[in-house]
Amino acid sequence: MTRWFGPTWLGRGIVGIVLATFFSDVAHEMATATLPLYLQTIGFGAAALGVMEGFADLLFSLSKLVGGWVGHHTEHKRRWGSLGYLVTALGTASLALMQTFTGLLAARSIAWLGRGFRAPLRDCMLADEVGPTHFGRAYGVERAADMLGAVAGPLLAALLIAFGVGVSSIILLTLVPALVAVLSFFSLTRDRPVADDAPTTSASLRLPRRFWLYLTGVTLFGLGDFSRTFLILLAAATFAHGTGSTPSTLSVPVLLYAVHNAISAAAAYPAGRLGDRGSKLRVLAGGYALGVVTNILLAFSSGAPALLVLAIMCSGVYLATEETLEKAVAAEILLREQRSLGFGVLAAANAVGDMASSVTVGLLLSAGHTVLAFLLPAGMGLLGTLWMVHLGRSEAPMLEPARSA
C-alpha cells in the first residue's frame, strides 16, 4: 500500500476514492440543492419531485445490482467505476437543458444510473484497501468526504444564487467538479487481483444466510428513508413563505441543507471508529433509532422553524451513521470475493426502500397530509430498528469474522 500521509491504513487507493467521492458529491449536491427551486421556476412541485426522485431511485437500485454483478465477474473495477462517474457527470449537467418533466426525469435517471452502477465497485475497492479492523473508519472517511462535498456543493450553489446566477446555469456548472472526480478515481485507484485460493464464481454467488437476515432489517428501515431533498422543500416552505422567491430567501433552504451535510461529515468518522471499537451492528441500530426520532420531529415541524432545524440536525447524524455502518457491517459479514455482489444487493435494497418512501412522502405532502407523510416513514424505521436490536442480541453467532481483506 502506498502511504501518502496520516494513518498507515490511509493509502493512495483510499485517497483516490475519497477525492472522487468529494468532487462527485460537490457536483451532485449543487444540482440537488437547486433542483427543487428549478422545478418551481418551471411549474412543478412536491409531487413531481417525489415521482422523479422515486423513479430515479428505482433505476438507482437496478444499476447497483448490475454494478455489483459486473464487479463480481471482473478484476477491472477501476475502469467500470470510472465510467460510472463519467455517466453521472454528463447526466447531472444535462438537467440544465431540460424544461419538460420527461426530459428532467430522463436526465436525473441517467445520472443516478451512473451513481448506482459505480457504488458497489467503489465500496468493494475500498474494503480491499484495509483489514476488517478498519472497515468502520475507512467507510467513515469516505462518507465524511461525501458529506463534505455535500456541504461545499450547496454552499457554492447558495453563493451563486446570492450573486444572481440562474439555477439552470448552476446545474450546468456541476460538470467541472464531476470531471475532476472522474480523473481522481481513474488515476489514483487500483485493481486488486483475485487470490489463488478464492472460491469459484458459483460458490461466491451464494451469499450467507446471516447477510440476508441483516438485509431484512436494512430494507425495513429503508422503506422509511426518503430522499433528503425533501428537507430543502420543507425549509423553503417554512422560511420563504410569504416573502417571495428572492435570491436571499431561496438561499436559506440551501444553507440549511449545507448545515445538515456538515453535521453528517463531522459524524461519519466517529461513528465508524465507534463501530470498529465495539459492535458495528449496535451502533447502526442506534443510528436507526435517531432516524425514527427525526421523522417524528419532521411530522410536527410545519410552522415550527426551530423544530425543523432540530430535525435537520438529527438527520445529519443518523444519515452519517446509517451510511457508514451499513457498509461496514456488510463488509464484516461477507467474504472478500462476495463483497462486490453483496454491496450491490445491499445498495439495491436501500434504493428500493428510498423509492417507495420518496414517492409516498411526495404524494402525501402534495395532498396536504404533512403529519402522515412523516409518521409512516417513522413507523417503518422503527420496525427496522427493532429488527437490528434483535440481531444485535445474537450478534456473536451471526457475525462470524470475515476473511481478511
mmCIF file of C-alpha atoms in Angstrom:
data_model
loop_
_atom_site.group_PDB
_atom_site.id
_atom_site.type_symbol
_atom_site.label_atom_id
_atom_site.label_comp_id
_atom_site.label_asym_id
_atom_site.label_seq_id
_atom_site.Cartn_x
_atom_site.Cartn_y
_atom_site.Cartn_z
ATOM 1 C CA MET A 1 0.000 0.000 0.000
ATOM 2 C CA THR A 2 1.334 3.438 -0.937
ATOM 3 C CA ARG A 3 1.081 5.720 2.087
ATOM 4 C CA TRP A 4 0.951 9.472 1.383
ATOM 5 C CA PHE A 5 0.176 10.871 4.832
ATOM 6 C CA GLY A 6 -1.755 10.246 8.037
ATOM 7 C CA PRO A 7 -2.511 6.792 9.455
ATOM 8 C CA THR A 8 -0.777 3.746 7.945
ATOM 9 C CA TRP A 9 -4.064 2.475 6.513
ATOM 10 C CA LEU A 10 -4.713 5.692 4.571
ATOM 11 C CA GLY A 11 -3.036 4.851 1.257
ATOM 12 C CA ARG A 12 -3.195 6.080 -2.317
ATOM 13 C CA GLY A 13 -6.225 3.994 -3.235
ATOM 14 C CA ILE A 14 -8.278 5.388 -0.352
ATOM 15 C CA VAL A 15 -7.137 8.931 -1.221
ATOM 16 C CA GLY A 16 -8.287 8.427 -4.812
ATOM 17 C CA ILE A 17 -11.689 7.142 -3.726
ATOM 18 C CA VAL A 18 -12.073 9.938 -1.174
ATOM 19 C CA LEU A 19 -11.237 12.651 -3.732
ATOM 20 C CA ALA A 20 -13.594 11.135 -6.289
ATOM 21 C CA THR A 21 -16.331 10.936 -3.676
ATOM 22 C CA PHE A 22 -15.800 14.544 -2.602
ATOM 23 C CA PHE A 23 -15.788 16.145 -6.042
ATOM 24 C CA SER A 24 -18.597 13.983 -7.360
ATOM 25 C CA ASP A 25 -20.767 14.941 -4.420
ATOM 26 C CA VAL A 26 -19.941 18.629 -4.823
ATOM 27 C CA ALA A 27 -21.446 18.319 -8.286
ATOM 28 C CA HIS A 28 -24.350 16.129 -7.204
ATOM 29 C CA GLU A 29 -25.347 18.331 -4.280
ATOM 30 C CA MET A 30 -25.072 21.545 -6.276
ATOM 31 C CA ALA A 31 -27.732 20.037 -8.514
ATOM 32 C CA THR A 32 -29.738 18.511 -5.651
ATOM 33 C CA ALA A 33 -29.804 21.776 -3.701
ATOM 34 C CA THR A 34 -31.094 23.759 -6.661
ATOM 35 C CA LEU A 35 -33.344 21.116 -8.239
ATOM 36 C CA PRO A 36 -36.451 21.823 -6.093
ATOM 37 C CA LEU A 37 -36.035 25.533 -6.831
ATOM 38 C CA TYR A 38 -35.536 24.810 -10.532
ATOM 39 C CA LEU A 39 -38.694 22.700 -10.566
ATOM 40 C CA GLN A 40 -40.633 25.562 -9.008
ATOM 41 C CA THR A 41 -39.443 28.007 -11.674
ATOM 42 C CA ILE A 42 -40.791 25.768 -14.448
ATOM 43 C CA GLY A 43 -44.065 24.952 -12.696
ATOM 44 C CA PHE A 44 -43.513 21.658 -10.864
ATOM 45 C CA GLY A 45 -43.959 20.905 -7.141
ATOM 46 C CA ALA A 46 -43.636 18.220 -4.470
ATOM 47 C CA ALA A 47 -45.486 15.502 -6.392
ATOM 48 C CA ALA A 48 -43.224 15.906 -9.430
ATOM 49 C CA LEU A 49 -40.157 15.888 -7.188
ATOM 50 C CA GLY A 50 -41.306 12.749 -5.388
ATOM 51 C CA VAL A 51 -42.091 10.854 -8.597
ATOM 52 C CA MET A 52 -38.850 11.952 -10.233
ATOM 53 C CA GLU A 53 -36.676 11.065 -7.228
ATOM 54 C CA GLY A 54 -38.578 7.832 -6.685
ATOM 55 C CA PHE A 55 -38.189 6.676 -10.282
ATOM 56 C CA ALA A 56 -34.527 7.658 -10.247
ATOM 57 C CA ASP A 57 -34.127 5.598 -7.067
ATOM 58 C CA LEU A 58 -35.672 2.603 -8.833
ATOM 59 C CA LEU A 59 -33.125 2.798 -11.643
ATOM 60 C CA PHE A 60 -30.505 3.504 -8.991
ATOM 61 C CA SER A 61 -31.292 0.179 -7.328
ATOM 62 C CA LEU A 62 -31.231 -1.769 -10.568
ATOM 63 C CA SER A 63 -27.943 -0.218 -11.648
ATOM 64 C CA LYS A 64 -26.398 -1.105 -8.283
ATOM 65 C CA LEU A 65 -27.295 -4.727 -8.860
ATOM 66 C CA VAL A 66 -25.739 -4.531 -12.319
ATOM 67 C CA GLY A 67 -22.634 -2.838 -10.921
ATOM 68 C CA GLY A 68 -22.317 -5.492 -8.231
ATOM 69 C CA TRP A 69 -22.697 -8.270 -10.789
ATOM 70 C CA VAL A 70 -20.107 -6.701 -13.126
ATOM 71 C CA GLY A 71 -17.695 -6.220 -10.237
ATOM 72 C CA HIS A 72 -18.199 -9.832 -9.223
ATOM 73 C CA HIS A 73 -17.140 -11.050 -12.667
ATOM 74 C CA THR A 74 -14.238 -8.737 -13.467
ATOM 75 C CA GLU A 75 -10.914 -7.701 -11.995
ATOM 76 C CA HIS A 76 -11.107 -4.350 -13.817
ATOM 77 C CA LYS A 77 -13.299 -2.486 -11.347
ATOM 78 C CA ARG A 78 -11.370 0.765 -11.799
ATOM 79 C CA ARG A 79 -12.370 1.153 -15.464
ATOM 80 C CA TRP A 80 -16.020 0.358 -14.873
ATOM 81 C CA GLY A 81 -16.164 2.592 -11.822
ATOM 82 C CA SER A 82 -14.650 5.481 -13.789
ATOM 83 C CA LEU A 83 -17.316 5.002 -16.466
ATOM 84 C CA GLY A 84 -19.986 5.289 -13.784
ATOM 85 C CA TYR A 85 -18.533 8.591 -12.589
ATOM 86 C CA LEU A 86 -18.488 9.917 -16.171
ATOM 87 C CA VAL A 87 -22.105 8.951 -16.880
ATOM 88 C CA THR A 88 -23.157 10.666 -13.640
ATOM 89 C CA ALA A 89 -21.316 13.846 -14.625
ATOM 90 C CA LEU A 90 -22.996 14.085 -18.016
ATOM 91 C CA GLY A 91 -26.467 13.153 -16.753
ATOM 92 C CA THR A 92 -26.421 15.694 -13.918
ATOM 93 C CA ALA A 93 -25.243 18.599 -16.073
ATOM 94 C CA SER A 94 -27.857 17.829 -18.727
ATOM 95 C CA LEU A 95 -30.641 18.651 -16.224
ATOM 96 C CA ALA A 96 -29.955 22.302 -17.024
ATOM 97 C CA LEU A 97 -31.009 21.735 -20.637
ATOM 98 C CA MET A 98 -34.401 20.207 -19.797
ATOM 99 C CA GLN A 99 -37.691 22.093 -19.491
ATOM 100 C CA THR A 100 -40.192 19.228 -19.578
ATOM 101 C CA PHE A 101 -40.901 16.677 -16.887
ATOM 102 C CA THR A 102 -39.980 13.831 -19.245
ATOM 103 C CA GLY A 103 -36.630 15.411 -20.038
ATOM 104 C CA LEU A 104 -35.866 16.076 -16.382
ATOM 105 C CA LEU A 105 -36.836 12.539 -15.460
ATOM 106 C CA ALA A 106 -34.560 11.121 -18.149
ATOM 107 C CA ALA A 107 -31.557 13.267 -17.161
ATOM 108 C CA ARG A 108 -31.944 12.578 -13.445
ATOM 109 C CA SER A 109 -32.342 8.868 -14.140
ATOM 110 C CA ILE A 110 -29.191 8.722 -16.298
ATOM 111 C CA ALA A 111 -27.223 10.467 -13.557
ATOM 112 C CA TRP A 112 -28.480 8.041 -10.931
ATOM 113 C CA LEU A 113 -27.795 5.061 -13.170
ATOM 114 C CA GLY A 114 -24.139 6.071 -13.169
ATOM 115 C CA ARG A 115 -24.135 6.697 -9.403
ATOM 116 C CA GLY A 116 -25.713 3.338 -8.712
ATOM 117 C CA PHE A 117 -23.512 1.360 -11.071
ATOM 118 C CA ARG A 118 -20.254 2.678 -9.618
ATOM 119 C CA ALA A 119 -21.247 2.327 -5.938
ATOM 120 C CA PRO A 120 -20.615 -1.406 -5.310
ATOM 121 C CA LEU A 121 -17.416 -1.264 -7.377
ATOM 122 C CA ARG A 122 -16.104 1.632 -5.292
ATOM 123 C CA ASP A 123 -17.185 0.079 -1.992
ATOM 124 C CA CYS A 124 -15.533 -3.231 -2.838
ATOM 125 C CA MET A 125 -12.296 -1.466 -3.838
ATOM 126 C CA LEU A 126 -12.356 0.476 -0.567
ATOM 127 C CA ALA A 127 -12.667 -2.706 1.501
ATOM 128 C CA ASP A 128 -9.694 -4.109 -0.423
ATOM 129 C CA GLU A 129 -7.538 -1.269 0.920
ATOM 130 C CA VAL A 130 -7.932 -2.104 4.634
ATOM 131 C CA GLY A 131 -8.467 -5.016 7.009
ATOM 132 C CA PRO A 132 -11.703 -5.836 8.882
ATOM 133 C CA THR A 133 -10.496 -3.930 11.971
ATOM 134 C CA HIS A 134 -10.629 -0.687 9.966
ATOM 135 C CA PHE A 135 -13.775 -1.138 7.889
ATOM 136 C CA GLY A 136 -15.702 1.371 10.001
ATOM 137 C CA ARG A 137 -13.002 4.015 9.760
ATOM 138 C CA ALA A 138 -12.447 3.514 6.025
ATOM 139 C CA TYR A 139 -16.140 3.854 5.208
ATOM 140 C CA GLY A 140 -16.380 6.688 7.722
ATOM 141 C CA VAL A 141 -13.653 8.656 5.912
ATOM 142 C CA GLU A 142 -15.326 8.013 2.561
ATOM 143 C CA ARG A 143 -18.728 9.068 3.909
ATOM 144 C CA ALA A 144 -17.170 12.147 5.518
ATOM 145 C CA ALA A 145 -15.731 13.111 2.122
ATOM 146 C CA ASP A 146 -19.152 12.558 0.591
ATOM 147 C CA MET A 147 -20.779 14.834 3.139
ATOM 148 C CA LEU A 148 -18.048 17.478 2.918
ATOM 149 C CA GLY A 149 -18.806 17.564 -0.776
ATOM 150 C CA ALA A 150 -22.450 17.823 0.177
ATOM 151 C CA VAL A 151 -21.524 20.896 2.254
ATOM 152 C CA ALA A 152 -19.412 22.540 -0.426
ATOM 153 C CA GLY A 153 -21.995 21.886 -3.145
ATOM 154 C CA PRO A 154 -24.977 23.645 -1.511
ATOM 155 C CA LEU A 155 -22.746 26.463 -0.193
ATOM 156 C CA LEU A 156 -21.413 27.063 -3.673
ATOM 157 C CA ALA A 157 -24.942 26.923 -5.049
ATOM 158 C CA ALA A 158 -26.181 29.374 -2.396
ATOM 159 C CA LEU A 159 -23.302 31.734 -3.168
ATOM 160 C CA LEU A 160 -24.061 31.649 -6.871
ATOM 161 C CA ILE A 161 -27.772 32.222 -6.192
ATOM 162 C CA ALA A 162 -26.907 35.219 -3.993
ATOM 163 C CA PHE A 163 -24.913 36.681 -6.877
ATOM 164 C CA GLY A 164 -27.862 36.250 -9.200
ATOM 165 C CA VAL A 165 -26.712 33.204 -11.165
ATOM 166 C CA GLY A 166 -29.673 31.261 -12.524
ATOM 167 C CA VAL A 167 -30.383 27.802 -11.170
ATOM 168 C CA SER A 168 -30.068 26.219 -14.623
ATOM 169 C CA SER A 169 -26.590 27.724 -15.008
ATOM 170 C CA ILE A 170 -25.600 26.355 -11.582
ATOM 171 C CA ILE A 171 -26.674 22.878 -12.620
ATOM 172 C CA LEU A 172 -24.659 23.154 -15.837
ATOM 173 C CA LEU A 173 -21.555 24.175 -13.863
ATOM 174 C CA THR A 174 -21.650 20.874 -11.965
ATOM 175 C CA LEU A 175 -19.779 19.380 -14.897
ATOM 176 C CA VAL A 176 -16.491 20.894 -13.646
ATOM 177 C CA PRO A 177 -16.157 19.125 -10.237
ATOM 178 C CA ALA A 178 -17.744 15.991 -11.678
ATOM 179 C CA LEU A 179 -14.975 15.618 -14.250
ATOM 180 C CA VAL A 180 -12.345 16.127 -11.521
ATOM 181 C CA ALA A 181 -13.945 13.155 -9.738
ATOM 182 C CA VAL A 182 -13.603 11.010 -12.857
ATOM 183 C CA LEU A 183 -9.914 11.883 -13.148
ATOM 184 C CA SER A 184 -9.228 11.244 -9.444
ATOM 185 C CA PHE A 185 -10.825 7.813 -9.443
ATOM 186 C CA PHE A 186 -9.223 6.664 -12.685
ATOM 187 C CA SER A 187 -5.695 7.891 -11.921
ATOM 188 C CA LEU A 188 -5.300 7.049 -8.213
ATOM 189 C CA THR A 189 -7.188 3.828 -7.532
ATOM 190 C CA ARG A 190 -6.030 0.304 -8.356
ATOM 191 C CA ASP A 191 -7.477 -3.110 -9.052
ATOM 192 C CA ARG A 192 -6.609 -5.942 -6.714
ATOM 193 C CA PRO A 193 -6.107 -9.350 -8.378
ATOM 194 C CA VAL A 194 -8.197 -12.287 -7.236
ATOM 195 C CA ALA A 195 -6.379 -14.562 -4.785
ATOM 196 C CA ASP A 196 -5.365 -18.028 -5.976
ATOM 197 C CA ASP A 197 -7.465 -19.689 -3.271
ATOM 198 C CA ALA A 198 -10.592 -17.607 -3.953
ATOM 199 C CA PRO A 199 -13.890 -19.520 -4.161
ATOM 200 C CA THR A 200 -15.321 -20.269 -7.582
ATOM 201 C CA THR A 201 -17.832 -17.824 -9.047
ATOM 202 C CA SER A 202 -20.780 -20.127 -8.407
ATOM 203 C CA ALA A 203 -19.747 -20.657 -4.787
ATOM 204 C CA SER A 204 -19.167 -16.964 -4.092
ATOM 205 C CA LEU A 205 -22.568 -16.089 -5.572
ATOM 206 C CA ARG A 206 -24.218 -17.830 -2.609
ATOM 207 C CA LEU A 207 -24.385 -15.025 -0.073
ATOM 208 C CA PRO A 208 -24.553 -16.250 3.550
ATOM 209 C CA ARG A 209 -27.794 -16.547 5.476
ATOM 210 C CA ARG A 210 -26.615 -14.039 8.072
ATOM 211 C CA PHE A 211 -26.296 -11.439 5.299
ATOM 212 C CA TRP A 212 -29.918 -11.939 4.239
ATOM 213 C CA LEU A 213 -31.069 -11.599 7.857
ATOM 214 C CA TYR A 214 -29.150 -8.353 8.076
ATOM 215 C CA LEU A 215 -30.541 -7.178 4.730
ATOM 216 C CA THR A 216 -34.097 -7.635 6.023
ATOM 217 C CA GLY A 217 -33.509 -5.023 8.717
ATOM 218 C CA VAL A 218 -31.850 -2.668 6.222
ATOM 219 C CA THR A 219 -34.845 -2.978 3.892
ATOM 220 C CA LEU A 220 -37.390 -2.336 6.639
ATOM 221 C CA PHE A 221 -35.621 0.840 7.683
ATOM 222 C CA GLY A 222 -35.104 1.854 4.053
ATOM 223 C CA LEU A 223 -38.858 1.863 3.463
ATOM 224 C CA GLY A 224 -38.964 4.909 5.745
ATOM 225 C CA ASP A 225 -35.771 6.525 4.493
ATOM 226 C CA PHE A 226 -36.908 9.027 1.862
ATOM 227 C CA SER A 227 -34.772 11.430 -0.177
ATOM 228 C CA ARG A 228 -33.142 14.211 1.854
ATOM 229 C CA THR A 229 -34.158 16.561 -0.966
ATOM 230 C CA PHE A 230 -37.478 16.950 0.864
ATOM 231 C CA LEU A 231 -35.652 18.792 3.641
ATOM 232 C CA ILE A 232 -34.948 21.597 1.162
ATOM 233 C CA LEU A 233 -38.598 21.645 0.142
ATOM 234 C CA LEU A 234 -39.763 21.855 3.768
ATOM 235 C CA ALA A 235 -37.246 24.594 4.553
ATOM 236 C CA ALA A 236 -38.326 26.563 1.501
ATOM 237 C CA ALA A 237 -41.966 26.379 2.618
ATOM 238 C CA THR A 238 -41.064 27.390 6.197
ATOM 239 C CA PHE A 239 -38.533 30.161 5.667
ATOM 240 C CA ALA A 240 -39.553 31.628 2.315
ATOM 241 C CA HIS A 241 -43.302 31.646 2.957
ATOM 242 C CA GLY A 242 -44.841 34.961 2.140
ATOM 243 C CA THR A 243 -41.555 36.674 1.323
ATOM 244 C CA GLY A 244 -41.333 35.958 -2.382
ATOM 245 C CA SER A 245 -38.753 33.978 -4.254
ATOM 246 C CA THR A 246 -35.818 36.367 -3.904
ATOM 247 C CA PRO A 247 -32.230 35.086 -4.019
ATOM 248 C CA SER A 248 -31.785 35.688 -0.279
ATOM 249 C CA THR A 249 -34.851 33.703 0.736
ATOM 250 C CA LEU A 250 -34.088 30.928 -1.729
ATOM 251 C CA SER A 251 -30.587 30.577 -0.309
ATOM 252 C CA VAL A 252 -31.816 29.878 3.255
ATOM 253 C CA PRO A 253 -33.071 26.329 2.485
ATOM 254 C CA VAL A 254 -29.853 25.604 0.591
ATOM 255 C CA LEU A 255 -27.752 26.821 3.535
ATOM 256 C CA LEU A 256 -29.751 24.662 5.951
ATOM 257 C CA TYR A 257 -29.121 21.690 3.705
ATOM 258 C CA ALA A 258 -25.403 22.525 3.824
ATOM 259 C CA VAL A 259 -25.586 22.538 7.636
ATOM 260 C CA HIS A 260 -27.248 19.120 7.510
ATOM 261 C CA ASN A 261 -24.421 17.764 5.386
ATOM 262 C CA ALA A 262 -21.730 19.408 7.543
ATOM 263 C CA ILE A 263 -23.129 17.597 10.577
ATOM 264 C CA SER A 264 -23.057 14.332 8.620
ATOM 265 C CA ALA A 265 -19.450 14.939 7.613
ATOM 266 C CA ALA A 266 -18.462 15.523 11.241
ATOM 267 C CA ALA A 267 -20.331 12.430 12.471
ATOM 268 C CA ALA A 268 -19.267 9.855 9.854
ATOM 269 C CA TYR A 269 -15.727 9.041 11.003
ATOM 270 C CA PRO A 270 -16.548 8.969 14.761
ATOM 271 C CA ALA A 271 -19.473 6.641 14.018
ATOM 272 C CA GLY A 272 -17.218 4.318 12.036
ATOM 273 C CA ARG A 273 -14.490 4.391 14.674
ATOM 274 C CA LEU A 274 -17.041 3.627 17.398
ATOM 275 C CA GLY A 275 -18.223 0.649 15.372
ATOM 276 C CA ASP A 276 -14.647 -0.623 14.946
ATOM 277 C CA ARG A 277 -14.081 -0.473 18.702
ATOM 278 C CA GLY A 278 -17.248 -2.342 19.636
ATOM 279 C CA SER A 279 -20.328 -3.651 17.873
ATOM 280 C CA LYS A 280 -20.920 -2.190 14.411
ATOM 281 C CA LEU A 281 -24.447 -3.563 14.356
ATOM 282 C CA ARG A 282 -25.438 -1.942 17.638
ATOM 283 C CA VAL A 283 -24.059 1.433 16.587
ATOM 284 C CA LEU A 284 -26.088 1.086 13.384
ATOM 285 C CA ALA A 285 -29.230 0.316 15.405
ATOM 286 C CA GLY A 286 -28.625 3.494 17.414
ATOM 287 C CA GLY A 287 -28.417 5.480 14.193
ATOM 288 C CA TYR A 288 -31.666 3.921 13.013
ATOM 289 C CA ALA A 289 -33.360 4.928 16.276
ATOM 290 C CA LEU A 290 -32.276 8.528 15.753
ATOM 291 C CA GLY A 291 -33.763 8.330 12.257
ATOM 292 C CA VAL A 292 -37.126 7.433 13.775
ATOM 293 C CA VAL A 293 -36.903 10.457 16.096
ATOM 294 C CA THR A 294 -36.013 12.650 13.102
ATOM 295 C CA ASN A 295 -39.120 11.651 11.172
ATOM 296 C CA ILE A 296 -41.346 12.249 14.198
ATOM 297 C CA LEU A 297 -39.891 15.759 14.521
ATOM 298 C CA LEU A 298 -40.487 16.394 10.806
ATOM 299 C CA ALA A 299 -44.104 15.271 11.162
ATOM 300 C CA PHE A 300 -44.799 18.146 13.557
ATOM 301 C CA SER A 301 -42.405 20.761 12.134
ATOM 302 C CA SER A 302 -44.929 22.577 9.953
ATOM 303 C CA GLY A 303 -44.940 26.216 11.076
ATOM 304 C CA ALA A 304 -42.258 25.468 13.683
ATOM 305 C CA PRO A 305 -38.843 26.582 12.330
ATOM 306 C CA ALA A 306 -36.960 25.554 15.487
ATOM 307 C CA LEU A 307 -38.360 22.022 15.307
ATOM 308 C CA LEU A 308 -37.427 21.780 11.625
ATOM 309 C CA VAL A 309 -33.867 22.904 12.315
ATOM 310 C CA LEU A 310 -33.568 20.318 15.111
ATOM 311 C CA ALA A 311 -34.856 17.618 12.761
ATOM 312 C CA ILE A 312 -32.327 18.654 10.114
ATOM 313 C CA MET A 313 -29.502 18.353 12.659
ATOM 314 C CA CYS A 314 -30.679 14.912 13.807
ATOM 315 C CA SER A 315 -30.996 13.837 10.186
ATOM 316 C CA GLY A 316 -27.348 14.701 9.591
ATOM 317 C CA VAL A 317 -26.161 12.469 12.443
ATOM 318 C CA TYR A 318 -28.350 9.480 11.690
ATOM 319 C CA LEU A 319 -27.636 9.576 7.958
ATOM 320 C CA ALA A 320 -23.871 9.504 8.589
ATOM 321 C CA THR A 321 -24.236 6.574 10.991
ATOM 322 C CA GLU A 322 -26.516 4.685 8.629
ATOM 323 C CA GLU A 323 -24.389 5.073 5.508
ATOM 324 C CA THR A 324 -21.103 4.314 7.278
ATOM 325 C CA LEU A 325 -22.117 1.339 9.401
ATOM 326 C CA GLU A 326 -24.397 -0.384 6.883
ATOM 327 C CA LYS A 327 -21.408 -0.910 4.590
ATOM 328 C CA ALA A 328 -19.024 -1.751 7.426
ATOM 329 C CA VAL A 329 -21.357 -4.448 8.791
ATOM 330 C CA ALA A 330 -21.845 -5.917 5.306
ATOM 331 C CA ALA A 331 -18.076 -5.979 4.676
ATOM 332 C CA GLU A 332 -17.631 -7.763 8.013
ATOM 333 C CA ILE A 333 -20.200 -10.418 7.181
ATOM 334 C CA LEU A 334 -19.124 -11.133 3.595
ATOM 335 C CA LEU A 335 -16.026 -12.822 2.250
ATOM 336 C CA ARG A 336 -13.849 -10.636 0.041
ATOM 337 C CA GLU A 337 -14.989 -12.499 -3.095
ATOM 338 C CA GLN A 338 -18.644 -11.842 -2.217
ATOM 339 C CA ARG A 339 -18.403 -8.139 -1.426
ATOM 340 C CA SER A 340 -18.974 -6.618 -4.853
ATOM 341 C CA LEU A 341 -22.176 -8.596 -5.339
ATOM 342 C CA GLY A 342 -23.188 -8.146 -1.695
ATOM 343 C CA PHE A 343 -22.703 -4.393 -1.826
ATOM 344 C CA GLY A 344 -24.831 -4.299 -4.974
ATOM 345 C CA VAL A 345 -27.637 -6.201 -3.273
ATOM 346 C CA LEU A 346 -27.369 -4.028 -0.151
ATOM 347 C CA ALA A 347 -27.463 -0.807 -2.154
ATOM 348 C CA ALA A 348 -30.362 -2.058 -4.266
ATOM 349 C CA ALA A 349 -32.410 -2.879 -1.168
ATOM 350 C CA ASN A 350 -31.789 0.622 0.146
ATOM 351 C CA ALA A 351 -32.677 2.225 -3.168
ATOM 352 C CA VAL A 352 -35.967 0.318 -3.448
ATOM 353 C CA GLY A 353 -36.900 1.487 0.029
ATOM 354 C CA ASP A 354 -35.940 5.063 -0.803
ATOM 355 C CA MET A 355 -38.014 4.939 -3.972
ATOM 356 C CA ALA A 356 -41.151 3.734 -2.227
ATOM 357 C CA SER A 357 -40.709 6.186 0.631
ATOM 358 C CA SER A 358 -39.932 9.178 -1.602
ATOM 359 C CA VAL A 359 -42.989 8.635 -3.787
ATOM 360 C CA THR A 360 -45.230 8.189 -0.737
ATOM 361 C CA VAL A 361 -43.905 11.274 1.046
ATOM 362 C CA GLY A 362 -44.182 13.412 -2.099
ATOM 363 C CA LEU A 363 -47.780 12.406 -2.766
ATOM 364 C CA LEU A 364 -48.859 12.868 0.863
ATOM 365 C CA LEU A 365 -47.203 16.290 1.078
ATOM 366 C CA SER A 366 -48.936 17.378 -2.139
ATOM 367 C CA ALA A 367 -52.244 16.255 -0.636
ATOM 368 C CA GLY A 368 -51.572 18.317 2.492
ATOM 369 C CA HIS A 369 -51.038 15.363 4.851
ATOM 370 C CA THR A 370 -47.752 16.531 6.381
ATOM 371 C CA VAL A 371 -48.039 14.611 9.652
ATOM 372 C CA LEU A 372 -48.909 11.314 7.978
ATOM 373 C CA ALA A 373 -46.188 11.844 5.356
ATOM 374 C CA PHE A 374 -43.507 11.521 8.037
ATOM 375 C CA LEU A 375 -45.170 9.313 10.636
ATOM 376 C CA LEU A 376 -45.425 6.470 8.121
ATOM 377 C CA PRO A 377 -41.637 6.501 7.499
ATOM 378 C CA ALA A 378 -41.129 6.727 11.267
ATOM 379 C CA GLY A 379 -43.160 3.547 11.704
ATOM 380 C CA MET A 380 -41.162 1.649 9.088
ATOM 381 C CA GLY A 381 -37.929 2.936 10.579
ATOM 382 C CA LEU A 382 -38.999 1.658 13.997
ATOM 383 C CA LEU A 383 -39.521 -1.826 12.568
ATOM 384 C CA GLY A 384 -36.038 -1.760 11.059
ATOM 385 C CA THR A 385 -34.553 -0.549 14.341
ATOM 386 C CA LEU A 386 -36.206 -3.310 16.366
ATOM 387 C CA TRP A 387 -35.003 -5.901 13.859
ATOM 388 C CA MET A 388 -31.399 -4.698 14.206
ATOM 389 C CA VAL A 389 -31.665 -4.660 18.011
ATOM 390 C CA HIS A 390 -32.825 -8.276 17.887
ATOM 391 C CA LEU A 391 -29.923 -9.242 15.616
ATOM 392 C CA GLY A 392 -27.539 -7.373 17.887
ATOM 393 C CA ARG A 393 -28.542 -9.552 20.837
ATOM 394 C CA SER A 394 -27.479 -12.648 18.887
ATOM 395 C CA GLU A 395 -24.582 -10.955 17.130
ATOM 396 C CA ALA A 396 -21.848 -13.412 18.117
ATOM 397 C CA PRO A 397 -23.206 -16.365 16.085
ATOM 398 C CA MET A 398 -24.404 -14.108 13.266
ATOM 399 C CA LEU A 399 -21.280 -12.076 12.629
ATOM 400 C CA GLU A 400 -18.535 -14.596 12.202
ATOM 401 C CA PRO A 401 -15.224 -12.981 11.268
ATOM 402 C CA ALA A 402 -14.897 -12.472 7.524
ATOM 403 C CA ARG A 403 -11.802 -13.467 5.608
ATOM 404 C CA SER A 404 -9.168 -10.770 5.805
ATOM 405 C CA ALA A 405 -9.402 -8.204 3.031
#
